[in-house]
CSV table of C-alpha atoms (C1' of nucleotides) in Angstrom, one decimal:
chain,number,residue,atom,x,y,z
A,1,MET,CA,-171.6,172.6,155.5
A,2,ARG,CA,-172.8,170.6,152.6
A,3,VAL,CA,-171.1,167.2,152.3
A,4,ALA,CA,-173.3,165.4,149.8
A,5,LYS,CA,-171.5,164.5,146.6
A,6,PHE,CA,-172.9,165.0,143.2
A,7,LYS,CA,-174.8,162.1,141.7
A,8,PRO,CA,-173.1,161.4,138.4
A,9,GLN,CA,-175.4,161.7,135.5
A,10,PRO,CA,-176.0,158.6,133.4
A,11,LYS,CA,-173.6,158.6,130.5
A,12,SER,CA,-175.0,158.8,127.0
A,13,ARG,CA,-173.7,157.0,124.0
A,14,HIS,CA,-174.9,159.9,121.9
A,15,THR,CA,-173.1,163.2,121.2
A,16,ARG,CA,-176.3,165.0,122.1
A,17,VAL,CA,-177.8,164.4,125.6
A,18,GLY,CA,-181.1,166.0,126.4
A,19,GLY,CA,-180.4,169.0,124.2
A,20,VAL,CA,-176.8,169.2,125.4
A,21,ASN,CA,-174.4,169.0,122.5
A,22,ARG,CA,-170.7,168.7,122.6
A,23,VAL,CA,-169.9,172.4,121.8
A,24,LEU,CA,-172.3,173.6,124.4
A,25,ARG,CA,-170.8,171.2,126.9
A,26,MET,CA,-167.3,172.4,126.2
A,27,LYS,CA,-168.4,176.0,126.7
A,28,ALA,CA,-170.1,175.0,130.0
A,29,ILE,CA,-166.8,173.4,131.2
A,30,ILE,CA,-165.0,176.6,130.3
A,31,GLN,CA,-167.4,178.6,132.4
A,32,LEU,CA,-166.9,176.3,135.3
A,33,LEU,CA,-163.2,176.7,135.0
A,34,LYS,CA,-163.4,180.5,134.9
A,35,ALA,CA,-165.6,180.4,138.0
A,36,SER,CA,-163.1,178.3,139.8
A,37,TRP,CA,-160.5,181.0,139.1
A,38,ARG,CA,-162.9,183.7,140.4
A,39,TYR,CA,-163.7,181.7,143.5
A,40,PRO,CA,-160.5,180.1,144.7
A,41,GLY,CA,-162.1,179.4,148.1
A,42,ASN,CA,-165.0,177.4,146.7
A,43,LYS,CA,-164.0,173.8,147.2
A,44,ARG,CA,-166.8,172.4,145.0
A,45,LEU,CA,-165.6,174.4,142.0
A,46,HIS,CA,-162.1,173.0,142.5
A,47,ASP,CA,-163.3,169.4,142.6
A,48,SER,CA,-162.9,168.8,138.9
A,49,THR,CA,-164.5,165.3,139.1
A,50,ASP,CA,-167.6,166.7,140.7
A,51,CYS,CA,-167.8,169.6,138.2
A,52,MET,CA,-167.5,167.3,135.2
A,53,SER,CA,-170.0,164.9,136.4
A,54,VAL,CA,-172.6,167.5,136.9
A,55,VAL,CA,-172.2,169.6,133.7
A,56,ASP,CA,-175.0,167.9,131.8
A,57,LEU,CA,-177.3,168.4,134.8
A,58,LEU,CA,-176.5,172.1,135.0
A,59,LEU,CA,-177.0,172.6,131.3
A,60,ARG,CA,-180.5,171.1,131.4
A,61,SER,CA,-181.5,172.7,134.6
A,62,THR,CA,-183.7,175.9,134.6
A,63,ASP,CA,-183.7,176.1,138.4
A,64,GLN,CA,-181.2,178.5,139.9
A,65,ARG,CA,-181.4,176.5,143.1
A,66,THR,CA,-179.6,173.6,141.4
A,67,PHE,CA,-176.6,175.9,141.0
A,68,THR,CA,-176.7,177.6,144.3
A,69,ASP,CA,-177.1,174.3,146.1
A,70,LEU,CA,-174.0,173.0,144.5
A,71,PHE,CA,-171.7,176.0,144.4
A,72,GLY,CA,-173.0,178.3,147.0
A,73,MET,CA,-175.0,181.5,146.5
A,74,THR,CA,-172.5,183.7,144.9
A,75,ALA,CA,-170.8,181.4,142.5
A,76,GLY,CA,-174.1,179.5,141.9
A,77,GLU,CA,-176.0,182.6,140.9
A,78,GLU,CA,-173.3,183.7,138.5
A,79,LEU,CA,-173.0,180.3,137.0
A,80,PHE,CA,-176.8,180.1,136.6
A,81,ARG,CA,-176.8,183.3,134.7
A,82,GLN,CA,-173.9,182.3,132.5
A,83,PHE,CA,-175.3,178.9,131.7
A,84,ALA,CA,-178.6,180.6,130.8
A,85,GLU,CA,-176.8,182.8,128.4
A,86,LEU,CA,-175.0,179.9,127.0
A,87,LYS,CA,-178.2,178.0,126.4
A,88,GLY,CA,-179.8,181.2,125.1
A,89,SER,CA,-177.2,181.6,122.5
A,90,ARG,CA,-177.7,178.1,121.4
A,91,GLU,CA,-181.3,177.5,122.0
A,92,LYS,CA,-182.8,181.0,122.4
A,93,ALA,CA,-183.8,180.1,125.9
A,94,SER,CA,-182.5,183.2,127.8
A,95,THR,CA,-185.9,184.8,128.0
A,96,ALA,CA,-187.3,181.8,129.9
A,97,SER,CA,-184.3,181.9,132.4
A,98,GLN,CA,-184.8,185.6,133.1
A,99,ALA,CA,-188.5,184.9,133.7
A,100,THR,CA,-187.5,182.3,136.2
A,101,ILE,CA,-185.3,184.8,138.1
A,102,LEU,CA,-188.1,187.3,138.2
A,103,GLU,CA,-190.6,184.7,139.3
A,104,ASN,CA,-188.3,183.6,142.1
A,105,GLU,CA,-188.0,187.1,143.4
A,106,HIS,CA,-191.7,187.7,143.1
A,107,ARG,CA,-192.2,184.6,145.2
A,108,ALA,CA,-189.9,186.0,147.8
A,109,GLY,CA,-192.0,189.1,148.0
A,110,LEU,CA,-189.3,191.3,146.7
A,111,ALA,CA,-190.8,192.8,143.5
A,112,ASP,CA,-192.7,195.4,145.3
A,113,THR,CA,-189.8,196.7,147.3
A,114,GLU,CA,-187.2,196.9,144.5
A,115,SER,CA,-187.2,200.7,144.7
A,116,ASP,CA,-186.3,200.6,148.3
A,117,LEU,CA,-182.7,199.9,147.5
A,118,VAL,CA,-180.4,202.3,145.8
A,119,PRO,CA,-177.9,200.3,143.6
A,120,GLU,CA,-175.5,203.2,143.2
A,121,VAL,CA,-174.0,205.2,146.0
A,122,LYS,CA,-175.0,208.9,146.2
A,123,SER,CA,-172.0,210.8,147.4
A,124,SER,CA,-173.6,214.1,148.1
A,125,VAL,CA,-175.5,213.2,151.2
A,126,PRO,CA,-173.3,212.4,154.2
A,127,HIS,CA,-174.6,209.7,156.5
A,128,SER,CA,-175.6,210.8,160.0
A,129,SER,CA,-174.1,208.7,162.7
A,130,GLY,CA,-177.5,208.1,164.3
A,131,SER,CA,-179.1,204.7,163.8
A,132,SER,CA,-182.7,206.0,163.4
A,133,SER,CA,-182.2,208.2,160.3
A,134,ASP,CA,-184.9,207.8,157.7
A,135,SER,CA,-182.7,209.0,154.9
A,136,CYS,CA,-180.9,206.9,152.5
A,137,SER,CA,-177.7,205.6,154.0
A,138,THR,CA,-174.5,206.2,152.3
A,139,PRO,CA,-170.9,205.1,153.0
A,140,THR,CA,-168.7,207.2,155.1
A,141,SER,CA,-165.6,205.9,153.5
A,142,SER,CA,-164.9,203.3,151.0
A,143,THR,CA,-162.9,202.4,148.0
A,144,ASP,CA,-165.8,200.4,146.6
A,145,SER,CA,-168.6,202.6,145.7
A,146,SER,CA,-170.5,200.1,143.7
A,147,LEU,CA,-172.2,198.1,146.5
A,148,PRO,CA,-175.8,198.7,147.3
A,149,THR,CA,-177.0,200.8,150.1
A,150,ALA,CA,-180.4,200.6,151.7
A,151,LYS,CA,-183.3,202.9,152.5
A,152,TRP,CA,-185.3,202.0,155.6
A,153,ASN,CA,-188.4,203.4,157.1
A,154,GLU,CA,-187.7,202.1,160.6
A,155,LYS,CA,-184.9,201.9,163.0
A,156,ARG,CA,-182.2,199.5,161.9
A,157,THR,CA,-181.8,197.1,164.8
A,158,LEU,CA,-179.0,194.6,164.8
A,159,TRP,CA,-180.9,191.8,166.4
A,160,LYS,CA,-183.8,192.1,164.0
A,161,PHE,CA,-181.3,192.0,161.1
A,162,ILE,CA,-179.7,188.9,162.5
A,163,LEU,CA,-183.1,187.2,162.9
A,164,CYS,CA,-184.0,188.1,159.3
A,165,LEU,CA,-180.8,186.6,158.0
A,166,LEU,CA,-181.4,183.4,160.0
A,167,GLU,CA,-184.8,183.1,158.4
A,168,MET,CA,-183.4,183.2,154.9
A,169,PRO,CA,-181.3,180.0,154.9
A,170,GLU,CA,-181.5,179.6,151.1
A,171,ALA,CA,-179.3,182.7,150.8
A,172,MET,CA,-177.4,182.9,154.1
A,173,SER,CA,-176.8,179.3,155.3
A,174,ASP,CA,-173.2,179.6,154.2
A,175,SER,CA,-172.8,182.5,156.6
A,176,ILE,CA,-175.1,182.2,159.6
A,177,ILE,CA,-177.3,179.3,160.8
A,178,TRP,CA,-179.6,178.3,163.6
A,179,LEU,CA,-178.2,175.7,165.9
A,180,ASN,CA,-181.3,175.5,168.0
A,181,LYS,CA,-184.2,177.7,167.4
A,182,GLU,CA,-186.0,176.8,170.6
A,183,ARG,CA,-183.0,177.9,172.6
A,184,GLY,CA,-182.2,180.8,170.3
A,185,THR,CA,-178.7,179.6,169.6
A,186,PHE,CA,-177.2,180.5,166.2
A,187,LYS,CA,-173.7,180.4,164.7
A,188,PHE,CA,-171.7,182.4,162.3
A,189,THR,CA,-169.7,180.2,159.9
A,190,LYS,CA,-166.0,180.6,159.9
A,191,ASN,CA,-164.1,183.4,158.2
A,192,SER,CA,-166.2,184.3,155.2
A,193,GLY,CA,-169.5,183.8,156.9
A,194,SER,CA,-168.9,186.2,159.7
A,195,ARG,CA,-167.3,188.7,157.4
A,196,LYS,CA,-170.2,188.6,155.0
A,197,VAL,CA,-172.8,189.2,157.7
A,198,ALA,CA,-170.7,192.1,159.0
A,199,GLU,CA,-170.5,193.5,155.5
A,200,LEU,CA,-174.2,193.3,155.0
A,201,TRP,CA,-174.8,194.9,158.4
A,202,GLY,CA,-172.4,197.7,157.3
A,203,LEU,CA,-174.5,198.2,154.2
A,204,VAL,CA,-177.6,198.5,156.4
A,205,LYS,CA,-176.0,201.1,158.5
A,206,GLY,CA,-174.1,202.8,155.8
A,207,ASN,CA,-170.8,202.0,157.4
A,208,ARG,CA,-168.3,200.3,155.1
A,209,LYS,CA,-165.8,199.9,157.9
A,210,MET,CA,-168.1,197.5,159.8
A,211,THR,CA,-166.3,194.4,161.0
A,212,TYR,CA,-167.4,191.2,162.7
A,213,ASP,CA,-165.8,192.5,165.8
A,214,SER,CA,-167.8,195.7,165.9
A,215,MET,CA,-171.0,194.0,165.0
A,216,THR,CA,-170.9,191.3,167.5
A,217,ARG,CA,-169.3,193.3,170.4
A,218,ASN,CA,-172.7,193.7,172.1
A,219,PHE,CA,-173.5,190.0,171.6
A,220,ARG,CA,-170.7,189.2,174.0
A,221,VAL,CA,-171.8,191.5,176.8
A,222,PRO,CA,-173.0,189.4,179.8
A,223,ASP,CA,-176.5,190.2,181.1
A,224,ALA,CA,-177.5,191.9,177.8
A,225,ARG,CA,-181.2,191.9,177.2
A,226,ILE,CA,-181.4,190.3,173.8
A,227,PHE,CA,-178.2,188.3,173.4
A,228,HIS,CA,-176.5,185.8,175.6
A,229,PRO,CA,-172.9,185.1,175.0
A,230,SER,CA,-171.8,181.5,174.5
A,231,ASN,CA,-168.8,179.5,175.5
A,232,GLN,CA,-168.4,178.4,171.9
A,233,ARG,CA,-166.6,180.5,169.3
A,234,LEU,CA,-168.9,182.2,166.8
A,235,VAL,CA,-172.0,180.9,168.7
A,236,TYR,CA,-174.5,183.3,170.3
A,237,CYS,CA,-177.9,183.0,171.8
A,238,PHE,CA,-181.1,185.0,171.5
A,239,ASN,CA,-182.9,185.6,174.8
A,240,TRP,CA,-186.5,184.6,174.0
A,241,GLU,CA,-187.5,186.0,177.4
A,242,TYR,CA,-187.1,189.4,175.8
A,243,GLY,CA,-190.6,189.6,174.5
A,244,GLU,CA,-190.0,191.9,171.6
A,245,ALA,CA,-187.4,189.6,170.1
A,246,LEU,CA,-189.8,186.6,170.4
A,247,GLU,CA,-192.6,188.6,169.0
A,248,PHE,CA,-190.6,189.7,166.0
A,249,TYR,CA,-189.3,186.2,165.4
A,250,LYS,CA,-192.9,184.8,165.4
A,251,SER,CA,-193.9,187.5,162.9
A,252,LEU,CA,-191.3,186.0,160.5
A,253,ALA,CA,-193.5,183.0,160.1
A,254,ASN,CA,-195.0,185.1,157.3
A,255,PRO,CA,-191.8,186.9,156.3
A,256,SER,CA,-193.1,188.7,153.2
A,257,SER,CA,-195.5,190.6,155.5
A,258,VAL,CA,-192.6,192.0,157.5
A,259,GLU,CA,-191.2,195.2,156.0
A,260,TYR,CA,-187.9,194.8,157.9
A,261,TYR,CA,-187.5,191.3,156.4
A,262,ARG,CA,-188.3,192.5,152.9
A,263,ASN,CA,-185.7,195.2,153.3
A,264,VAL,CA,-183.0,192.8,154.4
A,265,LYS,CA,-183.9,190.2,151.8
A,266,ASN,CA,-183.8,192.9,149.1
A,267,LEU,CA,-180.4,194.0,150.3
A,268,VAL,CA,-179.0,190.5,150.3
A,269,THR,CA,-180.3,189.9,146.8
A,270,LYS,CA,-178.7,193.1,145.6
A,271,TYR,CA,-175.5,192.3,147.5
A,272,TYR,CA,-175.1,189.0,145.7
A,273,ARG,CA,-175.9,190.6,142.4
A,274,LYS,CA,-173.3,193.2,142.9
A,275,LEU,CA,-170.7,190.6,143.9
A,276,GLN,CA,-171.5,188.8,140.7
A,277,GLN,CA,-171.1,191.9,138.6
A,278,ASN,CA,-167.9,192.8,140.3
A,279,SER,CA,-166.4,189.4,139.9
A,280,GLY,CA,-167.7,188.8,136.4
A,281,GLY,CA,-165.3,191.1,134.6
A,282,THR,CA,-162.2,190.2,136.5
A,283,PRO,CA,-161.5,186.5,136.4
B,1,DG,C1',-150.4,184.6,161.9
B,2,DA,C1',-155.2,185.0,161.5
B,3,DT,C1',-159.3,185.2,163.8
B,4,DA,C1',-162.4,185.6,167.8
B,5,DA,C1',-163.3,187.2,172.4
B,6,DG,C1',-163.0,190.5,176.1
B,7,DG,C1',-162.1,195.3,178.3
B,8,DA,C1',-162.8,200.0,178.2
B,9,DA,C1',-164.5,204.0,176.4
B,10,DT,C1',-167.4,206.9,173.6
B,11,DG,C1',-171.6,208.5,170.9
B,12,DC,C1',-176.4,208.5,169.9
B,13,DC,C1',-181.3,208.1,170.8
C,1,DG,C1',-180.1,203.2,180.2
C,2,DG,C1',-179.5,200.6,176.3
C,3,DC,C1',-177.6,199.9,171.9
C,4,DA,C1',-174.0,200.5,168.6
C,5,DT,C1',-169.3,201.3,167.5
C,6,DT,C1',-164.2,201.8,168.0
C,7,DC,C1',-159.8,200.6,169.6
C,8,DC,C1',-156.9,197.8,172.0
C,9,DT,C1',-155.3,193.5,174.3
C,10,DT,C1',-155.6,188.7,175.1
C,11,DA,C1',-156.8,184.0,173.9
C,12,DT,C1',-157.6,180.4,170.7
C,13,DC,C1',-157.2,177.9,166.5
DNA sequence: GATAAGGAATGCC
DNA sequence: GGCATTCCTTATC
């Protein structure tokens, strides 16, 4: 949990600060207000003092991380896009912002796997219950048909999925984090974190009914090969004595070379984009 | 009351 | 046999 407070920006005596004029600032404040309505659980967005103090910084920033660090991945990405549009309408800077997004994705090794994910659900192919199917996974039942599903060329294994999520803290630190890598202990964050990971796992398996309970049931089995249960709530432990797990974990030192990681990363990216799109039209 | 953990059972590979 | 999943009950916050 992030506890650092915003550093207030130095106040300017001028109407225009670093290219930020009063009209633009007002529009930015409106966007923050709308975002606070869309994300009632986001405490940072509801801290009006913090929001006001950081508006100028946000308007000048071209780095998406500035937004996601402050407001979390979902709200941060949305705000980054909206602020880019704001600036674009005023300063014709939207092209540069989109280039930044593409550049970030390319750095993460995602650009070459973009086609591995299917943004729209295909309803004609029912998903087989087996976990080793090579076909595109599809939901078995859902009221939300707009979320992405994934196409994988290898068996979708839960422990690999969890390891991949743990190795992308920039996107998942609000949901699942390492407590001690050497010991293999990790933790799901309360409520939304566990739910989000379960939802993502459901997307991997084409099962929209996936729950945290179902996903983690095997984590809690004593004497399991890969996972050890913990006496703390939401805390589990990888068994590094299981060679395959340790080998896979070591391979994640160079994550872009691991296809499984790229698939998960791509899915997470699409997932957050879909969340943004879904929340964007319904404040 | 909501959420997480544990028990038992089933299906798939 | 091992993993994944579901349903249910119990414990914890």
